[in-house]
Amino acid sequence: MRYTDAEGKVEVWSGSIQPHDVWLIKGGFRFEVCFNRYYQPIRKGGAVLVKFVADIAKKAELCPIGVVNWRNVNKQVQADIVELIRGKFIIPDGKIYNDAMLKHVGKHRRQWKFELKARYFNPTVRTRQQIENDNPGGIVRGTWLELVKYWYSGQSKDMAKSKIDASVASSSSSKPRIEVEDEVFNELMYDKENSNQKPVGYGFGVKRSDVMGVHALLRKKGIASEMNNDNNDLKVKFARHKKETANLIMRLSSSVSDLLTAVQSGHVSPETLAATNSALRTITAQ
């Protein structure tokens, strides 16, 4: 992977590059990153950038987790994060790239908070004081207490309850409420967009519809059903053609076998030659 120093001298870094490598590199060196038309970082440089951004989201001194909504985080803090990333990577100028970086940091910050809640917030097993005293490393106590306070607040509980009630009300099936609750829990605790099926950097400024919205657009325009019908017709025709071809091959094989037997015996009849010739012509035309 290519990186340049403050004077523009290009170097090549071979092998794996982890976030701690990016933190440690000095001397004005910056890693080169390529972007696609959706403003997503791609290739090896993009993968390194995404990992580094995710690591920033876990550093409370850089990315506060005590604030509930990422949009409410101090604008200067967000500007400092952008400056930090640009100091480590070569990224095109422009607000759209700054916003994409901040959006990605916010997504990983939310995921980090969900992971912390899943790991530490177990009020049915431990008391609130025990949870407050189980301060994870790297998170200052004041920030941790704010986070625990939010988990115990009505706001956090109401969010889950409202999602469950909305899911139950909109469900057309007789799905048990416990299953709905499990689904909502997974939705709240884990970022569904952060799956292994997405391309590197998915969410880095690109909307879900830009990548995954083709089928939805077709359905909206009534085209998808037509395409499905056409596909089904093609499958039926192909199966019929496959069966007919198999029958022709068996017919040709039988005719050739009869011909060889007749040749060996020295008694090749006009009927045998005609049958073999007919089978060859048919399968060639097919």
XYZ file of N, CA, C and O in Angstrom, residues 18-108:
364
model
N -2.693 -2.397 10.551
C -3.727 -2.321 11.571
C -3.853 -0.893 12.099
O -2.960 -0.067 11.878
N -4.966 -0.579 12.788
C -5.142 0.783 13.307
C -3.967 1.280 14.138
O -3.599 2.459 14.044
N -3.362 0.397 14.946
C -2.245 0.866 15.785
C -1.050 1.293 14.930
O -0.263 2.161 15.325
N -0.904 0.691 13.727
C 0.154 1.122 12.818
C -0.108 2.547 12.335
O 0.821 3.352 12.203
N -1.375 2.844 12.071
C -1.734 4.189 11.614
C -1.496 5.209 12.716
O -1.003 6.317 12.464
N -1.826 4.832 13.952
C -1.608 5.750 15.080
C -0.129 6.056 15.274
O 0.242 7.191 15.601
N 0.721 5.064 15.070
C 2.139 5.208 15.388
C 2.942 5.919 14.306
O 4.001 6.482 14.595
N 2.472 5.888 13.066
C 3.257 6.461 11.977
C 3.375 7.981 12.149
O 2.415 8.665 12.477
N 4.593 8.499 11.960
C 4.871 9.924 12.183
C 5.488 10.523 10.922
O 5.570 9.887 9.879
N 5.925 11.775 11.070
C 6.657 12.431 9.989
C 5.795 12.924 8.857
O 6.278 13.123 7.734
N 4.498 13.129 9.115
C 3.635 13.643 8.066
C 3.246 12.622 7.017
O 2.719 12.978 5.960
N 3.520 11.341 7.296
C 3.147 10.293 6.338
C 1.624 10.120 6.325
O 0.980 10.101 7.376
N 1.094 9.961 5.122
C -0.346 9.728 4.965
C -0.569 8.596 3.962
O 0.099 8.530 2.928
N -1.516 7.716 4.301
C -1.831 6.585 3.432
C -2.747 7.038 2.287
O -3.650 7.848 2.496
N -2.514 6.488 1.115
C -3.337 6.811 -0.048
C -4.618 5.961 -0.040
O -4.570 4.771 0.242
N -5.740 6.589 -0.360
C -7.032 5.906 -0.378
C -7.750 6.215 -1.692
O -7.785 7.368 -2.126
N -8.308 5.174 -2.313
C -9.125 5.350 -3.511
C -10.600 5.317 -3.118
O -10.981 4.632 -2.164
N -11.420 6.042 -3.862
C -12.852 6.097 -3.600
C -13.618 5.757 -4.879
O -13.156 6.040 -5.989
N -14.803 5.139 -4.691
C -15.647 4.878 -5.853
C -16.624 6.033 -6.035
O -16.561 7.038 -5.320
N -17.550 5.878 -6.983
C -18.463 6.979 -7.292
C -19.487 7.240 -6.197
O -20.202 8.246 -6.232
N -19.585 6.326 -5.225
C -20.475 6.539 -4.087
C -19.730 7.183 -2.917
O -20.245 7.233 -1.807
N -18.497 7.615 -3.166
C -17.644 8.215 -2.134
C -17.249 7.200 -1.069
O -16.957 7.556 0.065
N -17.252 5.936 -1.431
C -16.812 4.876 -0.518
C -15.320 4.649 -0.686
O -14.822 4.602 -1.814
N -14.589 4.470 0.405
C -13.178 4.084 0.296
C -13.092 2.624 -0.138
O -13.811 1.776 0.381
N -12.238 2.335 -1.085
C -12.153 0.969 -1.624
C -10.710 0.489 -1.612
O -9.786 1.229 -1.305
N -10.560 -0.789 -1.956
C -9.270 -1.475 -2.025
C -8.606 -1.466 -0.643
O -9.244 -1.248 0.376
N -7.311 -1.751 -0.601
C -6.631 -1.917 0.685
C -6.632 -0.623 1.481
O -6.848 -0.625 2.696
N -6.408 0.509 0.795
C -6.425 1.792 1.495
C -7.767 2.065 2.138
O -7.842 2.588 3.254
N -8.840 1.704 1.447
C -10.170 1.900 2.002
C -10.419 1.035 3.221
O -11.021 1.479 4.202
N -9.935 -0.209 3.176
C -10.111 -1.115 4.315
C -9.363 -0.594 5.541
O -9.872 -0.644 6.671
N -8.158 -0.072 5.322
C -7.377 0.475 6.441
C -8.076 1.694 7.026
O -8.148 1.863 8.251
N -8.609 2.552 6.155
C -9.314 3.751 6.622
C -10.534 3.382 7.452
O -10.770 3.962 8.515
N -11.319 2.430 6.997
C -12.536 2.037 7.709
C -12.194 1.477 9.092
O -12.848 1.782 10.083
N -11.155 0.644 9.167
C -10.735 0.096 10.466
C -10.277 1.210 11.402
O -10.554 1.176 12.606
N -9.571 2.176 10.858
C -9.073 3.274 11.687
C -10.226 4.122 12.211
O -10.248 4.518 13.385
N -11.198 4.407 11.359
C -12.372 5.178 11.779
C -13.125 4.440 12.882
O -13.585 5.049 13.860
N -13.249 3.115 12.747
C -13.920 2.323 13.778
C -13.157 2.385 15.094
O -13.759 2.372 16.177
N -11.833 2.453 15.002
C -11.008 2.532 16.215
C -11.176 3.890 16.893
O -11.193 3.973 18.117
N -11.314 4.946 16.114
C -11.543 6.279 16.681
C -12.819 6.280 17.514
O -12.886 6.875 18.592
N -13.859 5.601 16.994
C -15.160 5.586 17.671
C -15.082 4.946 19.048
O -15.955 5.173 19.893
N -14.048 4.131 19.294
C -13.908 3.451 20.589
C -13.020 4.216 21.564
O -12.816 3.757 22.686
N -12.505 5.354 21.146
C -11.632 6.147 22.027
C -12.445 7.305 22.593
O -12.738 8.285 21.901
N -12.804 7.160 23.865
C -13.696 8.135 24.495
C -13.100 9.533 24.534
O -13.838 10.520 24.504
N -11.764 9.645 24.590
C -11.145 10.964 24.644
C -11.276 11.707 23.310
O -11.145 12.931 23.259
N -11.544 10.955 22.234
C -11.719 11.571 20.916
C -13.177 11.607 20.494
O -13.627 12.556 19.858
N -13.900 10.562 20.844
C -15.291 10.415 20.406
C -16.169 10.126 21.624
O -16.316 8.963 22.019
N -16.733 11.134 22.247
C -17.507 10.942 23.486
C -18.717 10.051 23.286
O -19.460 10.207 22.320
N -18.909 9.103 24.199
C -20.058 8.209 24.109
C -21.130 8.557 25.134
O -22.196 7.957 25.146
N -20.839 9.539 25.988
C -21.824 9.933 26.986
C -22.987 10.704 26.382
O -24.099 10.695 26.912
N -22.742 11.379 25.256
C -23.805 12.124 24.579
C -24.693 11.123 23.848
O -24.202 10.264 23.117
N -26.002 11.233 24.040
C -26.925 10.242 23.474
C -26.910 10.270 21.956
O -26.740 9.249 21.295
N -27.089 11.444 21.376
C -27.209 11.571 19.923
C -25.909 12.097 19.327
O -25.376 13.116 19.784
N -25.415 11.431 18.306
C -24.157 11.826 17.666
C -24.259 13.240 17.087
O -23.282 13.983 17.078
N -25.437 13.633 16.633
C -25.606 14.973 16.062
C -25.414 16.068 17.107
O -25.169 17.229 16.760
N -25.570 15.693 18.373
C -25.433 16.683 19.440
C -24.002 16.802 19.958
O -23.732 17.611 20.846
N -23.103 16.008 19.418
C -21.706 16.104 19.820
C -21.150 17.444 19.351
O -21.446 17.912 18.244
N -20.332 18.052 20.195
C -19.749 19.360 19.900
C -19.141 19.400 18.498
O -18.395 18.508 18.105
N -19.480 20.427 17.729
C -19.011 20.539 16.345
C -17.500 20.626 16.259
O -16.892 20.146 15.292
N -16.870 21.220 17.262
C -15.416 21.295 17.254
C -14.803 19.914 17.419
O -13.771 19.602 16.808
N -15.452 19.070 18.241
C -14.978 17.691 18.404
C -15.065 16.955 17.068
O -14.135 16.245 16.671
N -16.164 17.137 16.362
C -16.319 16.496 15.063
C -15.280 17.022 14.072
O -14.721 16.257 13.279
N -15.015 18.339 14.107
C -14.020 18.932 13.208
C -12.626 18.378 13.520
O -11.826 18.128 12.606
N -12.342 18.163 14.810
C -11.040 17.611 15.201
C -10.875 16.180 14.682
O -9.772 15.775 14.287
N -11.973 15.420 14.692
C -11.918 14.039 14.190
C -11.619 14.033 12.691
O -10.801 13.248 12.210
N -12.284 14.925 11.958
C -12.020 15.017 10.517
C -10.576 15.394 10.263
O -9.903 14.809 9.392
N -10.071 16.362 11.015
C -8.677 16.798 10.851
C -7.709 15.661 11.166
O -6.692 15.479 10.480
N -8.024 14.875 12.193
C -7.183 13.740 12.563
C -7.126 12.710 11.428
O -6.048 12.225 11.067
N -8.286 12.394 10.874
C -8.335 11.401 9.790
C -7.582 11.911 8.569
O -6.808 11.175 7.938
N -7.796 13.171 8.228
C -7.104 13.743 7.070
C -5.601 13.835 7.301
O -4.823 13.856 6.336
N -5.201 13.888 8.552
C -3.775 13.917 8.855
C -3.108 12.562 8.686
O -1.870 12.476 8.629
N -3.919 11.511 8.591
C -3.392 10.150 8.448
C -3.631 9.573 7.047
O -2.970 8.608 6.667
N -4.591 10.145 6.316
C -4.966 9.599 5.013
C -5.107 10.718 3.987
O -5.487 11.850 4.344
N -4.825 10.394 2.732
C -5.013 11.340 1.635
C -6.447 11.183 1.138
O -6.794 10.183 0.506
N -7.285 12.168 1.445
C -8.710 12.130 1.112
C -9.051 13.386 0.327
O -8.600 14.476 0.682
N -9.832 13.263 -0.742
C -10.195 14.451 -1.526
C -10.855 15.518 -0.666
O -11.548 15.219 0.313
N -10.633 16.759 -1.038
C -11.265 17.865 -0.327
C -12.759 17.884 -0.618
O -13.221 17.354 -1.628
N -13.483 18.512 0.270
C -14.912 18.655 0.039
C -15.736 18.249 1.244
O -15.391 17.308 1.980
N -16.842 18.961 1.449
C -17.728 18.712 2.580
C -18.340 17.314 2.516
O -18.572 16.683 3.550
N -18.587 16.825 1.293
C -19.236 15.519 1.165
C -18.374 14.410 1.751
O -18.877 13.453 2.341
N -17.033 14.551 1.640
C -16.139 13.555 2.227
C -16.059 13.734 3.744
O -15.984 12.750 4.484
N -16.087 14.977 4.205
C -16.087 15.224 5.654
C -17.339 14.637 6.297
O -17.270 13.969 7.339
N -18.486 14.890 5.674
C -19.743 14.372 6.209
C -19.761 12.843 6.197
O -20.288 12.202 7.115
N -19.181 12.257 5.138
C -19.146 10.799 5.050
C -18.303 10.207 6.171
O -18.668 9.198 6.775
N -17.171 10.837 6.462
C -16.313 10.351 7.547
C -17.024 10.446 8.893
O -16.993 9.507 9.705
N -17.677 11.563 9.147
C -18.375 11.748 10.417
C -19.550 10.781 10.555
O -19.826 10.269 11.646
N -20.226 10.532 9.443
C -21.340 9.584 9.476
C -20.836 8.198 9.851
O -21.472 7.471 10.631
N -19.704 7.824 9.305
C -19.145 6.504 9.596
C -18.678 6.412 11.043
O -18.863 5.384 11.700
N -18.078 7.487 11.541
C -17.675 7.511 12.951
C -18.906 7.367 13.841
O -18.910 6.608 14.820
N -19.975 8.083 13.502
C -21.205 8.002 14.291
C -21.792 6.606 14.304
O -22.296 6.132 15.328
N -21.733 5.924 13.166
C -22.275 4.566 13.095
C -21.475 3.618 13.981
O -22.055 2.820 14.731
N -20.146 3.707 13.912
C -19.320 2.839 14.752
C -19.417 3.230 16.228
O -19.298 2.366 17.099
